[in-house]
Short mmCIF file of C-alpha atoms in Angstrom, two decimals:
data_model
loop_
_atom_site.label_atom_id
_atom_site.label_comp_id
_atom_site.label_asym_id
_atom_site.label_seq_id
_atom_site.Cartn_x
_atom_site.Cartn_y
_atom_site.Cartn_z
CA UNK C 18 -18.46 18.74 50.34
CA UNK C 19 -19.86 16.32 47.56
CA UNK C 20 -17.68 13.01 46.85
CA UNK C 21 -19.48 11.77 43.83
CA UNK C 22 -20.68 13.40 40.46
CA UNK C 23 -23.22 13.33 37.78
CA UNK C 24 -23.00 11.06 34.66
CA UNK C 25 -22.44 14.38 32.88
CA UNK C 26 -19.18 15.30 35.00
CA UNK C 27 -18.04 11.98 34.59
CA UNK C 28 -18.74 11.82 30.30
CA UNK C 29 -16.31 15.13 30.77
CA UNK C 30 -13.50 13.72 33.11
CA UNK C 31 -13.36 10.78 30.69
CA UNK C 32 -13.61 12.59 27.74
CA UNK C 33 -17.15 10.16 26.34
CA UNK C 34 -20.69 10.94 25.86
CA UNK C 35 -23.02 11.10 27.85
CA UNK C 36 -24.84 8.48 25.31
CA UNK C 37 -21.46 6.61 25.58
CA UNK C 38 -22.19 6.32 29.35
CA UNK C 39 -25.94 5.21 28.39
CA UNK C 40 -24.76 2.68 26.43
CA UNK C 41 -22.70 0.87 28.69
CA UNK C 42 -24.97 0.91 31.29
CA UNK C 43 -27.87 -0.48 28.81
CA UNK C 44 -25.23 -3.11 28.23
CA UNK C 45 -24.58 -3.95 31.83
CA UNK C 46 -21.03 -2.66 32.17
CA UNK C 47 -21.81 0.10 34.14
CA UNK C 48 -23.85 1.42 36.52
CA UNK C 49 -23.88 4.20 39.07
CA UNK C 50 -23.51 4.19 42.46
CA UNK C 51 -26.73 5.22 42.72
CA UNK C 52 -29.49 7.58 41.53
CA UNK C 53 -30.53 11.17 43.93
CA UNK C 54 -33.86 12.12 44.64
CA UNK C 55 -33.81 14.46 41.39
CA UNK C 56 -33.15 11.48 39.30
CA UNK C 57 -29.63 12.48 38.62
CA UNK C 58 -27.52 9.18 37.96
CA UNK C 59 -24.85 9.56 40.58
CA UNK C 60 -20.94 8.18 39.82
CA UNK C 61 -17.90 7.87 42.45
CA UNK C 62 -14.27 6.66 42.65
CA UNK C 63 -14.70 3.15 41.95
CA UNK C 64 -17.00 3.79 38.94
CA UNK C 65 -14.36 5.77 37.29
CA UNK C 66 -11.89 3.41 37.99
CA UNK C 67 -13.87 0.90 36.14
CA UNK C 68 -15.48 3.16 33.21
CA UNK C 69 -11.33 3.37 32.79
CA UNK C 70 -11.10 -0.68 32.93
CA UNK C 71 -14.10 -0.61 29.64
CA UNK C 72 -12.32 2.28 27.45
CA UNK C 73 -9.06 0.56 27.89
CA UNK C 74 -10.94 -3.29 26.38
CA UNK C 75 -12.41 -0.78 24.03
CA UNK C 76 -9.32 0.87 22.70
CA UNK C 77 -7.98 -3.24 22.90
CA UNK C 78 -11.13 -3.50 20.15
CA UNK C 79 -13.18 -5.65 22.51
CA UNK C 80 -16.90 -5.84 21.68
CA UNK C 81 -18.80 -4.25 24.31
CA UNK C 82 -21.03 -7.98 24.58
CA UNK C 83 -18.09 -9.23 25.51
CA UNK C 84 -16.49 -6.45 28.38
CA UNK C 85 -18.42 -8.48 30.76
CA UNK C 86 -17.11 -11.67 31.20
CA UNK C 87 -13.90 -10.34 30.67
CA UNK C 88 -14.05 -7.93 34.26
CA UNK C 89 -15.88 -10.23 35.96
CA UNK C 90 -13.90 -13.57 34.48
CA UNK C 91 -10.61 -13.05 33.17
CA UNK C 92 -7.88 -14.10 35.11
CA UNK C 93 -4.44 -11.96 34.65
CA UNK C 94 -3.25 -15.32 32.22
CA UNK C 95 -6.17 -14.03 29.77
CA UNK C 96 -5.18 -10.96 30.33
CA UNK C 97 -1.32 -11.37 29.14
CA UNK C 98 -3.14 -13.35 26.24
CA UNK C 99 -5.26 -10.66 25.23
CA UNK C 100 -2.28 -7.77 25.55
CA UNK C 101 -0.15 -9.69 23.40
CA UNK C 102 -2.85 -10.42 21.01
CA UNK C 103 -3.16 -6.85 20.74
CA UNK C 104 0.32 -6.25 20.89
CA UNK C 105 0.63 -8.24 17.73
CA UNK C 106 -2.53 -6.68 15.37
CA UNK C 107 -0.80 -3.04 16.10
CA UNK C 108 2.85 -4.35 14.66
CA UNK C 109 1.12 -5.57 11.80
CA UNK C 110 -0.90 -2.28 11.48
CA UNK C 111 2.56 -0.58 11.90
CA UNK C 112 4.46 -2.66 9.47
CA UNK C 113 1.12 -2.11 6.75
CA UNK C 114 1.46 1.91 7.57
CA UNK C 115 5.34 1.97 6.76
CA UNK C 116 4.32 -0.16 3.28
CA UNK C 117 1.84 2.68 2.97
CA UNK C 118 4.39 5.18 3.40
CA UNK C 119 6.72 3.40 1.54
CA UNK C 120 4.14 3.42 -1.68
CA UNK C 121 3.36 6.83 -0.84
CA UNK C 122 7.00 7.95 -1.60
CA UNK C 123 7.83 6.31 -4.66
CA UNK C 124 4.80 7.37 -6.46
CA UNK C 125 5.42 11.05 -5.46
CA UNK C 126 8.93 10.65 -6.67
CA UNK C 127 8.04 8.43 -9.84
CA UNK C 128 5.68 11.38 -10.50
CA UNK C 129 7.88 14.11 -9.62
CA UNK C 130 11.00 12.34 -12.25
CA UNK C 131 7.86 11.95 -14.57
CA UNK C 132 7.77 15.53 -14.72
CA UNK C 133 10.92 16.50 -15.47
CA UNK C 134 11.46 13.85 -18.28
CA UNK C 135 10.23 15.87 -21.82
CA UNK C 136 9.47 13.16 -23.02
CA UNK C 137 13.33 12.83 -23.51
CA UNK C 138 15.61 9.30 -23.38
CA UNK C 139 18.34 9.78 -20.62
CA UNK C 140 20.31 6.92 -19.22
CA UNK C 141 20.11 5.65 -15.14
CA UNK C 142 21.54 3.17 -12.96
CA UNK C 143 19.60 0.11 -12.01
CA UNK C 144 20.18 -2.50 -9.57
CA UNK C 145 19.46 -6.09 -9.94
CA UNK C 146 15.39 -7.23 -11.07
CA UNK C 147 14.20 -10.78 -9.79
CA UNK C 148 11.00 -11.11 -11.67
CA UNK C 149 8.16 -13.93 -11.58
CA UNK C 150 6.30 -14.62 -14.19
CA UNK C 151 2.30 -14.08 -13.98
CA UNK C 152 1.37 -15.19 -17.62
CA UNK C 153 1.68 -14.61 -20.77
CA UNK C 154 -0.60 -13.48 -23.82
CA UNK C 155 0.35 -15.08 -27.76
CA UNK C 156 0.94 -12.71 -30.78
CA UNK C 157 -2.72 -12.33 -31.61
CA UNK C 158 -4.13 -12.17 -27.51
CA UNK C 159 -4.87 -8.67 -26.28
CA UNK C 160 -4.78 -7.49 -22.90
CA UNK C 161 -8.56 -7.97 -21.34
CA UNK C 162 -10.20 -7.80 -18.37
CA UNK C 163 -10.94 -11.40 -18.45
CA UNK C 164 -7.30 -12.37 -19.10
CA UNK C 165 -7.07 -10.85 -15.47
CA UNK C 166 -9.94 -12.53 -13.98
CA UNK C 167 -8.96 -15.98 -15.07
CA UNK C 168 -4.94 -15.36 -14.15
CA UNK C 169 -5.99 -14.97 -10.68
CA UNK C 170 -4.56 -14.90 -7.44
CA UNK C 171 -3.18 -11.66 -9.05
CA UNK C 172 0.10 -10.83 -7.37
CA UNK C 173 0.44 -9.10 -3.98
CA UNK C 174 -1.09 -4.94 -4.37
CA UNK C 175 -1.64 -5.59 -8.72
CA UNK C 176 -1.42 -2.20 -9.39
CA UNK C 177 0.51 -0.84 -6.68
CA UNK C 178 3.70 -2.54 -8.36
CA UNK C 179 5.41 -2.04 -11.79
CA UNK C 180 4.58 -4.80 -14.08
CA UNK C 181 6.74 -5.72 -16.46
CA UNK C 182 5.84 -6.89 -20.36
CA UNK C 183 8.88 -8.58 -22.23
CA UNK C 184 8.28 -10.12 -25.57
CA UNK C 185 9.57 -13.28 -25.77
CA UNK C 186 9.57 -16.45 -28.33
CA UNK C 187 5.73 -15.15 -30.14
CA UNK C 188 4.64 -14.34 -26.32
CA UNK C 189 4.00 -11.42 -24.51
CA UNK C 190 5.34 -11.82 -20.84
CA UNK C 191 4.09 -10.45 -17.56
CA UNK C 192 6.37 -10.31 -14.85
CA UNK C 193 6.22 -8.40 -11.10
CA UNK C 194 9.60 -7.68 -9.33
CA UNK C 195 9.63 -10.87 -6.51
CA UNK C 196 11.93 -10.20 -3.53
CA UNK C 197 10.89 -14.00 -2.71
CA UNK C 198 11.50 -17.21 -3.84
CA UNK C 199 12.53 -17.78 -7.34
CA UNK C 200 12.40 -15.77 -10.28
CA UNK C 201 11.94 -16.26 -13.37
CA UNK C 202 13.43 -13.83 -15.55
CA UNK C 203 16.65 -11.34 -14.45
CA UNK C 204 17.27 -7.91 -14.88
CA UNK C 205 20.88 -7.44 -14.95
CA UNK C 206 22.03 -4.37 -12.80
CA UNK C 207 23.83 -2.33 -14.98
CA UNK C 208 22.83 0.81 -16.99
CA UNK C 209 19.49 2.17 -19.12
CA UNK C 210 18.13 3.55 -21.53
CA UNK C 211 14.98 4.31 -20.80
CA UNK C 212 11.98 6.82 -21.44
CA UNK C 213 8.63 7.72 -19.94
CA UNK C 214 5.45 7.91 -22.00
CA UNK C 215 1.73 7.56 -22.08
CA UNK C 216 -0.49 5.56 -24.24
CA UNK C 217 -4.18 3.99 -24.13
CA UNK C 218 -3.46 1.97 -27.39
CA UNK C 219 -1.56 -1.08 -28.07
CA UNK C 220 -0.43 0.74 -31.11
CA UNK C 221 0.99 3.26 -29.30
CA UNK C 222 3.43 0.85 -27.07
CA UNK C 223 4.38 -0.93 -29.99
CA UNK C 224 5.18 2.81 -31.50
CA UNK C 225 7.48 3.39 -28.68
CA UNK C 226 9.56 -0.03 -28.95
CA UNK C 227 10.12 1.07 -32.37
CA UNK C 228 11.30 4.52 -31.91
CA UNK C 229 13.30 3.04 -29.31
CA UNK C 230 15.24 0.63 -31.64
CA UNK C 231 16.00 3.32 -33.84
CA UNK C 232 17.23 5.42 -30.88
CA UNK C 233 19.38 3.17 -29.86
CA UNK C 234 20.88 2.65 -33.66
CA UNK C 235 21.04 6.26 -34.38
CA UNK C 236 23.19 6.63 -31.43
CA UNK C 237 25.66 3.35 -31.88
CA UNK C 238 24.42 2.38 -28.17
CA UNK C 239 25.35 -1.27 -27.61
CA UNK C 240 21.91 -3.07 -26.15
CA UNK C 241 22.41 -6.20 -23.48
CA UNK C 242 18.85 -6.94 -22.83
CA UNK C 243 15.28 -7.16 -24.26
CA UNK C 244 13.53 -3.75 -24.34
CA UNK C 245 11.37 -4.23 -21.14
CA UNK C 246 8.32 -1.95 -21.17
CA UNK C 247 7.44 -0.86 -17.60
CA UNK C 248 3.25 -0.26 -16.28
CA UNK C 249 3.82 2.01 -13.91
CA UNK C 250 -0.43 1.84 -13.33
CA UNK C 251 -0.64 3.67 -9.84
CA UNK C 252 0.77 7.17 -11.35
CA UNK C 253 -2.92 7.16 -13.37
CA UNK C 254 -4.02 8.81 -9.75
CA UNK C 255 -2.43 12.07 -11.67
CA UNK C 256 -4.65 11.67 -15.61
CA UNK C 257 -7.35 9.00 -15.41
CA UNK C 258 -7.08 9.06 -19.17
CA UNK C 259 -3.64 7.38 -20.05
CA UNK C 260 -1.53 4.59 -18.81
CA UNK C 261 1.88 5.65 -17.74
CA UNK C 262 4.85 2.95 -19.10
CA UNK C 263 8.65 3.55 -18.99
CA UNK C 264 10.88 1.69 -22.00
CA UNK C 265 13.96 0.52 -21.21
CA UNK C 266 16.60 -1.74 -22.07
CA UNK C 267 20.24 -2.38 -20.63
CA UNK C 268 23.29 -0.51 -22.78
CA UNK C 269 26.92 -1.16 -22.33
CA UNK C 270 28.85 0.54 -20.04
CA UNK C 271 30.78 2.52 -22.97
CA UNK C 272 27.94 4.54 -23.89
CA UNK C 273 27.68 5.79 -20.57
CA UNK C 274 29.52 9.15 -20.92
CA UNK C 275 27.52 10.12 -24.02
CA UNK C 276 24.59 11.16 -21.20
CA UNK C 277 26.33 11.36 -17.80
CA UNK C 278 24.65 14.74 -17.53
CA UNK C 279 21.39 12.70 -17.66
CA UNK C 280 22.24 9.99 -15.39
CA UNK C 281 19.48 9.92 -12.26
#
């Protein structure tokens, strides 16, 4: 009974390609036990375990050029450090994937809410939001690509977050939400009148601000905050021709019952 296997059998056993095994041989980290009279490379148990060691190191993202050093000179402490380092990288990747999962849920939820709006004003309860000032524009300035470049570094994941625009003392100020450090502006927890809209020009946004002011006056809402325009640029994935916004203003709870059925 034959004790050894060919290179193709080894490839099948270990779920790798013959090309990969030849590459490992070329790099000097895996040799056959012997070559038979028909020039077949033959491998035994030792080579199988050696290959499993190599594949584990590759799974830990060790470059092929470093594997020979690992296998010939690494101590138990060296391998312990290697595994701890790899574990930290995996945990970081998991954390990043969880953030990505949360972002995808957010986009899907926001798009679902958007499709239900029908261009109507609604009311919802919002938690306290802590905002960090990114930069401010004078009243006669427009937002340009140059503005964004000159104000770097931009907030982390800039266009995955809501950008808040507030008009204050003749300036248009751009804020982003923060969970750490000191906030430059706080939007209080409370009841907010809001509406989704899309726009391509500043004039369209200004028109929405004027409409909200008129609507609040007409329906006798007591406004408790400045009007906030929230840019949700990530929703442009559904329509790249327009940016999506939400306009908000905090109102007194005494008027909430008028639109109780629209609270989200």
